[in-house]
Coordinates of C-alpha atoms in Angstrom, one line a residue:
X1 CA 83.3 106.0 124.9
X2 CA 83.8 102.9 122.9
X3 CA 84.2 103.2 119.1
X4 CA 84.8 100.7 116.3
X5 CA 86.1 101.0 112.8
X6 CA 87.1 98.3 110.3
X7 CA 90.4 97.8 108.5
X8 CA 92.1 94.8 106.9
X9 CA 95.3 92.8 107.1
X10 CA 96.9 91.1 104.1
X11 CA 97.9 87.4 104.3
X12 CA 99.6 86.1 101.2
X13 CA 97.6 87.5 98.4
X14 CA 94.3 87.7 100.3
X15 CA 93.0 90.0 102.9
X16 CA 91.4 89.5 106.3
X17 CA 89.2 91.9 108.2
X18 CA 90.6 93.6 111.3
X19 CA 88.3 95.4 113.8
X20 CA 89.8 98.5 115.4
X21 CA 88.3 99.1 118.8
X22 CA 89.0 102.3 120.7
X23 CA 88.0 102.9 124.3
X24 CA 88.6 106.4 125.5
X25 CA 87.9 107.7 129.0
X26 CA 89.5 108.3 132.3
X27 CA 92.3 110.6 133.6
X28 CA 95.9 110.0 132.4
X29 CA 98.3 109.6 135.3
X30 CA 101.3 111.9 135.3
X31 CA 104.3 110.6 133.5
X32 CA 102.4 107.6 132.1
X33 CA 101.4 107.0 128.4
X34 CA 97.8 107.9 127.5
X35 CA 97.7 105.7 124.4
X36 CA 98.0 101.8 124.5
X37 CA 97.7 99.5 121.4
X38 CA 97.1 95.8 121.9
X39 CA 96.4 93.0 119.5
X40 CA 100.0 92.1 118.3
X41 CA 100.9 95.4 116.6
X42 CA 104.3 95.9 115.2
X43 CA 106.6 98.9 115.8
X44 CA 105.1 100.9 112.9
X45 CA 101.7 100.7 114.5
X46 CA 102.9 101.5 118.0
X47 CA 104.8 104.5 116.7
X48 CA 101.6 105.6 114.9
X49 CA 100.6 107.6 118.0
X50 CA 103.1 110.3 117.1
X51 CA 102.1 110.5 113.5
X52 CA 98.4 110.5 114.4
X53 CA 98.8 113.2 117.0
X54 CA 100.7 115.5 114.6
X55 CA 98.4 114.8 111.7
X56 CA 95.3 115.6 113.7
X57 CA 96.7 118.9 114.9
X58 CA 97.9 119.9 111.4
X59 CA 94.4 119.1 110.0
X60 CA 92.8 121.6 112.3
X61 CA 91.3 119.0 114.6
X62 CA 91.8 118.4 118.3
X63 CA 92.7 115.1 120.0
X64 CA 91.9 115.2 123.7
X65 CA 94.3 113.2 125.8
X66 CA 92.5 110.7 128.0
X67 CA 93.3 107.1 128.9
X68 CA 92.9 105.3 125.7
X69 CA 93.1 101.6 124.8
X70 CA 93.2 100.5 121.1
X71 CA 92.5 96.8 120.3
X72 CA 93.2 95.3 116.9
X73 CA 91.1 92.2 116.7
X74 CA 91.5 89.3 116.2
X75 CA 94.2 89.7 118.8
X76 CA 96.2 86.6 117.7
X77 CA 97.0 87.8 114.2
X78 CA 100.2 89.9 113.8
X79 CA 99.4 93.4 112.4
X80 CA 102.1 95.3 110.6
X81 CA 102.6 98.6 108.7
X82 CA 101.4 102.2 109.0
X83 CA 98.2 101.5 107.0
X84 CA 96.2 101.4 110.2
X85 CA 96.9 105.1 110.9
X86 CA 93.7 106.3 109.3
X87 CA 91.2 103.9 110.9
X88 CA 92.8 104.4 114.3
X89 CA 92.7 108.2 113.9
X90 CA 89.1 108.2 112.8
X91 CA 88.1 105.9 115.7
X92 CA 90.1 108.1 118.2
X93 CA 88.4 111.3 117.0
X94 CA 85.0 109.6 117.3
X95 CA 85.7 108.1 120.7
X96 CA 86.8 111.4 122.2
X97 CA 83.7 113.1 120.7
X98 CA 85.7 115.4 118.4
X99 CA 83.6 114.2 115.5
X100 CA 80.3 112.3 115.0
X101 CA 80.1 109.7 112.3
X102 CA 76.7 108.0 112.1
X103 CA 77.5 105.2 109.7
X104 CA 81.2 104.6 110.3
X105 CA 80.8 100.8 110.7
X106 CA 79.6 100.6 107.1
X107 CA 83.0 101.5 105.6
X108 CA 86.4 99.8 105.3
X109 CA 89.1 102.4 106.1
X110 CA 92.8 102.2 105.4
X111 CA 95.6 104.7 105.0
X112 CA 99.0 105.9 106.3
X113 CA 99.2 109.4 107.7
X114 CA 102.1 111.9 107.2
X115 CA 102.7 114.5 109.9
X116 CA 101.0 117.1 107.8
X117 CA 97.8 115.0 107.6
X118 CA 98.2 113.9 104.0
X119 CA 97.4 110.2 103.2
X120 CA 100.2 108.1 101.8
X121 CA 99.7 105.0 99.6
X122 CA 99.4 101.5 101.2
X123 CA 100.2 98.0 100.1
X124 CA 97.5 95.4 99.1
X125 CA 94.7 97.8 98.2
X126 CA 93.3 95.4 95.6
X127 CA 92.9 92.3 97.9
X128 CA 91.5 94.6 100.6
X129 CA 88.9 95.9 98.2
X130 CA 87.9 92.4 97.3
X131 CA 87.5 91.5 101.0
X132 CA 85.4 94.7 101.5
X133 CA 83.1 93.8 98.7
X134 CA 82.7 90.2 99.9
X135 CA 81.7 91.5 103.4
X136 CA 79.1 93.9 101.9
X137 CA 80.6 97.2 103.0
X138 CA 79.0 100.5 101.8
X139 CA 82.4 101.8 100.6
X140 CA 86.1 101.7 100.9
X141 CA 88.0 104.9 102.0
X142 CA 91.7 104.9 101.2
X143 CA 94.5 107.2 99.9
X144 CA 93.8 108.8 96.6
X145 CA 96.9 107.2 95.0
X146 CA 95.5 103.7 95.6
X147 CA 91.9 104.6 94.5
X148 CA 92.2 103.4 90.8
X149 CA 93.8 100.1 92.0
X150 CA 90.9 99.4 94.3
X151 CA 88.3 100.6 91.9
X152 CA 89.0 97.6 89.6
X153 CA 86.6 95.7 92.0
X154 CA 83.1 96.2 90.8
X155 CA 80.0 96.8 93.0
X156 CA 82.1 98.6 95.7
X157 CA 82.2 102.4 95.9
X158 CA 85.9 103.5 96.4
X159 CA 86.6 106.9 97.9
X160 CA 90.1 108.2 97.4
X161 CA 91.0 110.9 100.0
X162 CA 94.0 113.2 99.8
X163 CA 94.1 114.1 103.5
X164 CA 92.8 113.1 106.9
X165 CA 90.6 116.2 107.0
X166 CA 89.1 115.2 103.6
X167 CA 88.3 111.7 104.9
X168 CA 86.8 113.0 108.2
X169 CA 84.7 115.6 106.4
X170 CA 83.3 112.9 104.1
X171 CA 82.5 110.6 107.0
X172 CA 80.8 113.4 109.0
X173 CA 78.8 114.4 105.9
X174 CA 80.2 117.9 105.7
X175 CA 81.9 117.2 102.3
X176 CA 81.6 114.7 99.5
X177 CA 84.1 112.6 97.6
X178 CA 83.3 111.4 94.1
X179 CA 83.7 107.6 93.9
X180 CA 86.6 106.6 91.7
X181 CA 85.4 104.6 88.7
X182 CA 87.5 102.5 86.4
X183 CA 86.3 100.8 83.3
X184 CA 87.9 97.4 83.8
X185 CA 87.5 96.2 80.2
X186 CA 88.9 99.5 78.8
X187 CA 91.8 99.4 81.3
X188 CA 92.4 95.7 80.4
X189 CA 92.7 96.2 76.7
X190 CA 94.8 99.4 76.9
X191 CA 98.5 98.7 76.1
X192 CA 97.8 95.0 76.3
X193 CA 100.0 94.2 73.3
X194 CA 102.2 97.2 73.2
X195 CA 105.9 96.5 73.9
X196 CA 109.1 98.5 73.8
X197 CA 111.1 95.8 72.2
X198 CA 110.5 93.4 69.2
X199 CA 112.1 90.3 67.7
X200 CA 112.7 92.2 64.5
X201 CA 115.5 94.0 66.4
X202 CA 117.5 90.8 66.5
X203 CA 119.7 90.1 63.4
X204 CA 120.3 86.5 62.7
X205 CA 120.0 83.9 65.4
X206 CA 117.1 82.1 63.6
X207 CA 117.6 78.8 65.5
X208 CA 117.4 80.7 68.8
X209 CA 114.2 82.4 67.7
X210 CA 112.8 79.1 66.8
X211 CA 113.6 77.8 70.2
X212 CA 112.0 80.8 71.8
X213 CA 108.9 80.2 69.6
X214 CA 108.7 76.6 70.8
X215 CA 109.2 77.7 74.4
X216 CA 106.4 80.3 74.2
X217 CA 104.0 77.9 72.5
X218 CA 104.4 75.2 75.1
X219 CA 105.3 77.2 78.2
X220 CA 108.7 75.5 78.3
X221 CA 111.6 76.6 80.4
X222 CA 114.8 77.5 78.4
X223 CA 118.5 77.9 79.1
X224 CA 120.7 79.7 76.7
X225 CA 124.4 78.8 76.6
X226 CA 126.8 81.0 74.7
X227 CA 129.8 83.4 74.8
X228 CA 129.5 87.1 76.0
X229 CA 127.8 89.3 73.4
X230 CA 126.1 86.5 71.5
X231 CA 122.6 88.1 72.2
X232 CA 121.3 85.9 75.0
X233 CA 119.9 88.7 77.1
X234 CA 118.5 90.5 74.1
X235 CA 116.6 87.4 73.0
X236 CA 115.3 86.7 76.5
X237 CA 114.0 90.2 77.0
X238 CA 111.9 89.8 73.9
X239 CA 110.2 86.6 74.9
X240 CA 107.2 88.3 76.6
X241 CA 106.4 90.0 73.2
X242 CA 105.4 86.6 71.7
X243 CA 103.6 85.1 74.6
X244 CA 99.8 85.0 74.5
X245 CA 98.3 88.2 76.0
X246 CA 97.1 88.0 79.6
X247 CA 93.4 87.1 80.0
X248 CA 91.4 89.1 82.6
X249 CA 91.7 86.3 85.2
X250 CA 95.5 86.3 84.8
X251 CA 95.7 90.1 84.9
X252 CA 93.8 90.3 88.2
X253 CA 96.0 87.5 89.7
X254 CA 99.1 89.3 88.7
X255 CA 97.9 92.7 89.9
X256 CA 97.0 91.3 93.3
X257 CA 100.6 90.0 93.8
X258 CA 102.1 93.3 92.7
X259 CA 99.6 95.2 94.9
X260 CA 100.6 93.1 98.0
X261 CA 104.3 93.7 97.2
X262 CA 103.7 97.5 96.9
X263 CA 105.2 97.7 93.5
X264 CA 102.2 98.5 91.4
X265 CA 103.0 101.6 89.3
X266 CA 101.4 104.8 90.6
X267 CA 98.0 105.4 89.0
X268 CA 98.0 102.0 87.4
X269 CA 94.8 100.1 88.0
X270 CA 95.6 96.8 86.3
X271 CA 98.7 95.0 85.0
X272 CA 97.9 94.1 81.4
X273 CA 101.3 92.8 80.2
X274 CA 103.1 89.7 81.3
X275 CA 105.7 90.4 83.9
X276 CA 109.4 90.1 83.1
X277 CA 111.6 89.9 86.2
X278 CA 115.4 89.8 86.0
X279 CA 117.0 89.7 89.5
X280 CA 120.7 90.1 90.0
X281 CA 122.7 86.9 90.7
X282 CA 123.5 88.2 94.2
X283 CA 119.8 87.8 95.2
X284 CA 119.1 86.0 98.5
X285 CA 117.0 82.8 98.9
X286 CA 114.2 84.8 100.5
X287 CA 114.1 87.5 97.9
X288 CA 113.9 84.9 95.2
X289 CA 111.2 82.7 96.5
X290 CA 109.5 84.9 99.1
X291 CA 109.4 84.8 102.9
X292 CA 110.7 86.9 105.8
X293 CA 109.4 87.3 109.3
X294 CA 106.1 88.5 107.8
X295 CA 106.0 86.6 104.5
X296 CA 106.0 88.7 101.3
X297 CA 106.1 87.5 97.7
X298 CA 109.5 86.9 96.1
X299 CA 110.7 87.2 92.5
X300 CA 109.1 83.8 91.5
X301 CA 105.7 85.1 92.5
X302 CA 106.2 88.6 91.0
X303 CA 106.9 86.8 87.7
X304 CA 103.7 84.8 88.0
X305 CA 102.0 84.5 84.6
X306 CA 105.2 85.9 83.1
X307 CA 108.9 85.4 82.7
X308 CA 111.7 85.0 85.3
X309 CA 115.1 85.6 83.6
X310 CA 118.1 84.5 85.5
X311 CA 121.2 85.8 83.8
X312 CA 124.6 84.1 84.5
X313 CA 122.8 81.2 86.1
X314 CA 126.0 79.5 87.6
X315 CA 126.7 82.7 89.5
X316 CA 123.5 82.5 91.6
X317 CA 123.9 80.9 95.0
X318 CA 123.2 77.2 94.7
X319 CA 120.8 77.3 97.7
X320 CA 118.8 80.0 96.0
X321 CA 118.4 77.9 92.9
X322 CA 117.6 74.7 94.7
X323 CA 114.6 76.2 96.5
X324 CA 113.0 76.9 93.1
X325 CA 112.7 73.3 92.2
X326 CA 109.4 72.6 94.0
X327 CA 107.7 75.9 92.9
X328 CA 108.6 75.1 89.3
X329 CA 106.7 71.9 89.5
X330 CA 103.7 73.0 91.6
X331 CA 103.4 76.5 90.3
X332 CA 103.0 77.9 93.8
X333 CA 105.1 78.4 96.9
X334 CA 103.9 77.7 100.5
X335 CA 105.8 79.6 103.1
X336 CA 105.4 78.4 106.7
X337 CA 106.4 80.3 109.8
X338 CA 105.6 79.5 113.5
X339 CA 102.3 81.5 113.5
X340 CA 101.4 81.8 109.9
X341 CA 101.4 79.9 106.6
X342 CA 100.9 81.7 103.3
X343 CA 100.5 80.5 99.8
X344 CA 101.8 82.6 96.9
X345 CA 101.2 81.8 93.2
X346 CA 104.4 81.0 91.2
X347 CA 103.4 80.0 87.7
X348 CA 106.3 81.4 85.8
X349 CA 108.4 80.6 82.7
X350 CA 112.1 80.3 83.5
X351 CA 114.6 81.7 81.0
X352 CA 118.2 81.2 82.1
X353 CA 121.4 82.2 80.4
X354 CA 125.0 81.3 81.1
X355 CA 128.5 81.3 79.6
X356 CA 129.8 77.8 78.6
X357 CA 132.9 78.2 80.8
X358 CA 134.5 80.8 83.1
X359 CA 136.3 82.5 80.3
X360 CA 133.2 82.4 78.2
X361 CA 134.6 81.1 74.9
X362 CA 134.3 77.3 74.9
X363 CA 133.0 76.2 71.4
X364 CA 133.5 79.8 70.1
X365 CA 133.9 79.8 66.3
X366 CA 136.8 82.4 66.4
X367 CA 138.2 82.8 69.9
X368 CA 140.0 80.1 71.8
X369 CA 139.0 78.9 75.3
X370 CA 141.7 79.5 77.9
X371 CA 140.2 77.4 80.6
X372 CA 142.2 74.4 81.9
X373 CA 141.0 70.8 81.4
X374 CA 137.9 69.8 83.3
X375 CA 136.8 73.4 83.9
X376 CA 133.7 73.3 81.7
X377 CA 132.3 70.2 83.5
X378 CA 133.0 71.8 86.9
X379 CA 131.4 75.1 85.8
X380 CA 128.3 73.3 84.6
X381 CA 128.1 71.3 87.8
X382 CA 127.3 74.5 89.7
X383 CA 123.7 73.8 88.3
X384 CA 122.2 70.7 89.9
X385 CA 120.8 67.9 87.8
X386 CA 117.3 68.2 89.3
X387 CA 117.2 71.9 88.3
X388 CA 118.4 71.1 84.7
X389 CA 115.7 68.3 84.6
X390 CA 113.1 71.0 84.8
X391 CA 114.5 73.0 81.8
X392 CA 113.0 71.6 78.6
X393 CA 115.1 73.5 76.0
X394 CA 118.9 73.7 76.3
X395 CA 120.1 76.0 73.5
X396 CA 123.6 76.8 72.4
X397 CA 124.0 80.4 71.1
X398 CA 126.8 81.4 68.8
X399 CA 127.7 85.0 67.9
X400 CA 126.2 86.6 64.8
X401 CA 128.8 87.3 62.0
X402 CA 129.7 91.0 61.7
X403 CA 128.6 91.1 58.0
X404 CA 125.1 90.0 59.0
X405 CA 125.0 92.6 61.9
X406 CA 126.0 95.4 59.5
X407 CA 123.7 94.4 56.7
X408 CA 120.6 96.5 56.2
X409 CA 119.0 94.0 53.8
X410 CA 118.5 91.3 56.5
X411 CA 114.7 91.0 57.1
X412 CA 113.5 89.1 60.2
X413 CA 110.1 88.2 61.5
X414 CA 108.6 90.7 64.0
X415 CA 107.0 89.7 67.3
X416 CA 103.5 90.0 66.0
X417 CA 104.0 87.4 63.3
X418 CA 105.6 84.9 65.7
X419 CA 103.0 85.6 68.4
X420 CA 100.2 84.6 65.9
X421 CA 101.8 81.1 65.5
X422 CA 102.2 80.8 69.3
X423 CA 98.6 81.8 69.9
X424 CA 97.3 79.2 67.4
X425 CA 99.4 76.5 69.2
X426 CA 98.1 77.6 72.6
X427 CA 94.5 77.4 71.3
X428 CA 95.1 73.7 70.3
X429 CA 96.5 73.0 73.8
X430 CA 93.5 74.8 75.5
X431 CA 91.1 72.4 73.7
X432 CA 93.3 69.4 74.5
X433 CA 93.5 70.2 78.3
X434 CA 90.0 71.6 78.7
X435 CA 89.0 68.9 81.2
X436 CA 92.3 68.9 83.1
X437 CA 92.5 71.0 86.2
X438 CA 95.5 73.3 86.4
X439 CA 97.0 72.2 83.1
X440 CA 97.0 74.8 80.3
X441 CA 100.0 74.0 78.1
X442 CA 102.2 71.1 77.2
X443 CA 105.0 71.9 79.7
X444 CA 102.6 71.3 82.6
X445 CA 101.8 67.7 81.6
X446 CA 102.6 65.2 84.4
X447 CA 104.4 62.0 83.4
X448 CA 101.2 59.9 83.4
X449 CA 99.7 62.2 80.8
X450 CA 102.8 62.3 78.6
X451 CA 102.3 58.6 77.7
X452 CA 98.7 59.3 76.6
X453 CA 99.1 62.7 74.9
X454 CA 102.4 62.2 73.3
X455 CA 102.1 58.9 71.4
X456 CA 104.7 58.3 68.7
X457 CA 104.9 55.7 65.9
X458 CA 107.4 53.0 65.5
X459 CA 109.7 55.1 63.4
X460 CA 109.7 57.9 66.0
X461 CA 110.3 55.3 68.8
X462 CA 113.3 54.0 66.9
X463 CA 114.7 57.4 66.4
X464 CA 114.3 58.3 70.0
X465 CA 115.8 55.1 71.2
X466 CA 118.8 55.5 68.9
X467 CA 119.3 59.1 70.1
X468 CA 119.2 58.1 73.7
X469 CA 122.0 55.5 73.0
X470 CA 124.2 57.3 70.5
X471 CA 124.1 60.8 72.1
X472 CA 124.3 59.3 75.6
X473 CA 121.2 61.3 76.7
X474 CA 120.2 60.9 80.3
X475 CA 116.9 59.2 81.2
X476 CA 115.4 62.4 82.5
X477 CA 115.5 63.8 78.9
X478 CA 112.9 61.3 77.7
X479 CA 109.7 63.0 78.9
X480 CA 111.1 66.5 78.1
X481 CA 111.8 65.5 74.5
X482 CA 108.2 64.1 74.2
X483 CA 106.7 67.3 75.6
X484 CA 108.7 69.6 73.3
X485 CA 107.9 67.3 70.3
X486 CA 104.2 67.7 71.2
X487 CA 104.6 71.5 71.1
X488 CA 106.5 71.4 67.7
X489 CA 103.6 69.3 66.3
X490 CA 101.1 71.8 67.6
X491 CA 103.0 74.7 65.9
X492 CA 102.6 72.8 62.6
X493 CA 99.0 71.9 63.3
X494 CA 99.7 68.2 63.4
X495 CA 97.6 65.8 65.5
X496 CA 100.4 63.2 65.7
X497 CA 104.1 63.6 66.7
X498 CA 106.2 62.8 63.6
X499 CA 109.9 61.7 63.5
X500 CA 111.1 65.2 62.4
X501 CA 109.3 66.7 65.4
X502 CA 111.3 64.4 67.7
X503 CA 114.5 65.1 65.8
X504 CA 114.2 68.8 66.4
X505 CA 113.3 68.3 70.1
X506 CA 116.4 66.0 70.6
X507 CA 118.6 68.8 69.1
X508 CA 117.6 71.0 72.0
X509 CA 118.9 68.7 74.7
X510 CA 122.6 69.6 74.4
X511 CA 123.5 69.6 78.1
X512 CA 122.1 66.1 78.6
X513 CA 124.8 64.7 76.4
X514 CA 127.3 62.9 78.6
X515 CA 130.1 64.1 76.3
X516 CA 129.2 67.8 76.5
X517 CA 132.2 69.8 77.8
X518 CA 134.6 66.9 77.9
X519 CA 137.0 68.6 75.6
X520 CA 137.8 70.9 78.5

């Protein structure tokens, strides 16, 4: 008997329908396998026969052994993972006439089986649910732990089953499963602006907070340079608290990526806060940007719509840093393999930190640098010029005096106050770029647009020209200074860029000075 069920394969952050065809019939020859899977299955799918056999028996069902061929179509697409266990098991039981399912073709079915018959969670439930709705399926049957994630998709009944037996009883009509329902709006607004950290925790460092405010307002990348213990990591971890909240479109985009990667928290239906990713400096190129034999998202995609924090930037492999250059410009990464090409979003803000030299105390107000001459320049040269070119704000961090740390009278702005200013500046930019595709903030302006949107008067032009000459700033700093100046003007509600906006932006280009680090 021939039987068909429908499953799905994830490609990038989207899903593609897979037809599971099972043909059972004929006598199994002695010492020959009874179960053949074709259609480019991986090892996990081929090994599924043992899981399915045990799960069926432990669920009180019987799987009659007869010559069986299972085809996963289209046959030219690589299928991977144990999520095909459930659709294959249901099709096998139907093909061997153990169960009768009248409307099985009207459901999308996915799930990994344990030997006991319990259903284990799968990756990519959200994009699969979107594909199921697009194809007009009557419902989506999947493990209960993925049900809330898939139920974010409206107009698609989602049935979360705990076991194989529960899924079979539902399909045969001997039992019911209540569809999982999630109020998307309610889920979206829950904990949307709740954070565990706050800028009010940071004593002093007002100039660094100012730089972080500018970065958040314009979507600019930042590098913090300072000695150990100056507060670089503490400040970076608080940046998401002042970024504008995710809108629903961004929340769904972010949730899809985390769903595909299989790192969506258990029971979480929607990611409502901007991601903050901080990989260790030993990370590989593939883990950072994504890839592998079967491409999966890397850290730059997992931080999409959020912040990617690279602590101790010079310690990262240069090859890993260099592959970020194109995604930082295009806000996406295309990964090509011999048989597949996938496109992952990669619209992140980069926050990097580093010590100014190997010993960490160059330009320290109290401790003396012990590095030999030329070391600072060599240490900085670990970061390529093209990568630094994509970092708008280069900020030197100095330690906070002990008396200020110990003082209880010091009052600092909290994240909510700063976030209100950032949101006001972002609204100005949203109106400015309303007709521009793919541009939402000042940092995303291409060079051609900088000339039109960042006009400066004669006094400002003179100031910028003098700064380029006297501070020996490189040519690549020119556009970056104009973009940051535009953001500073937006924070003040000014339509035009004034000389003091330019002066502040120039102050944040320390590493572009040819004389930086020459004392060592």
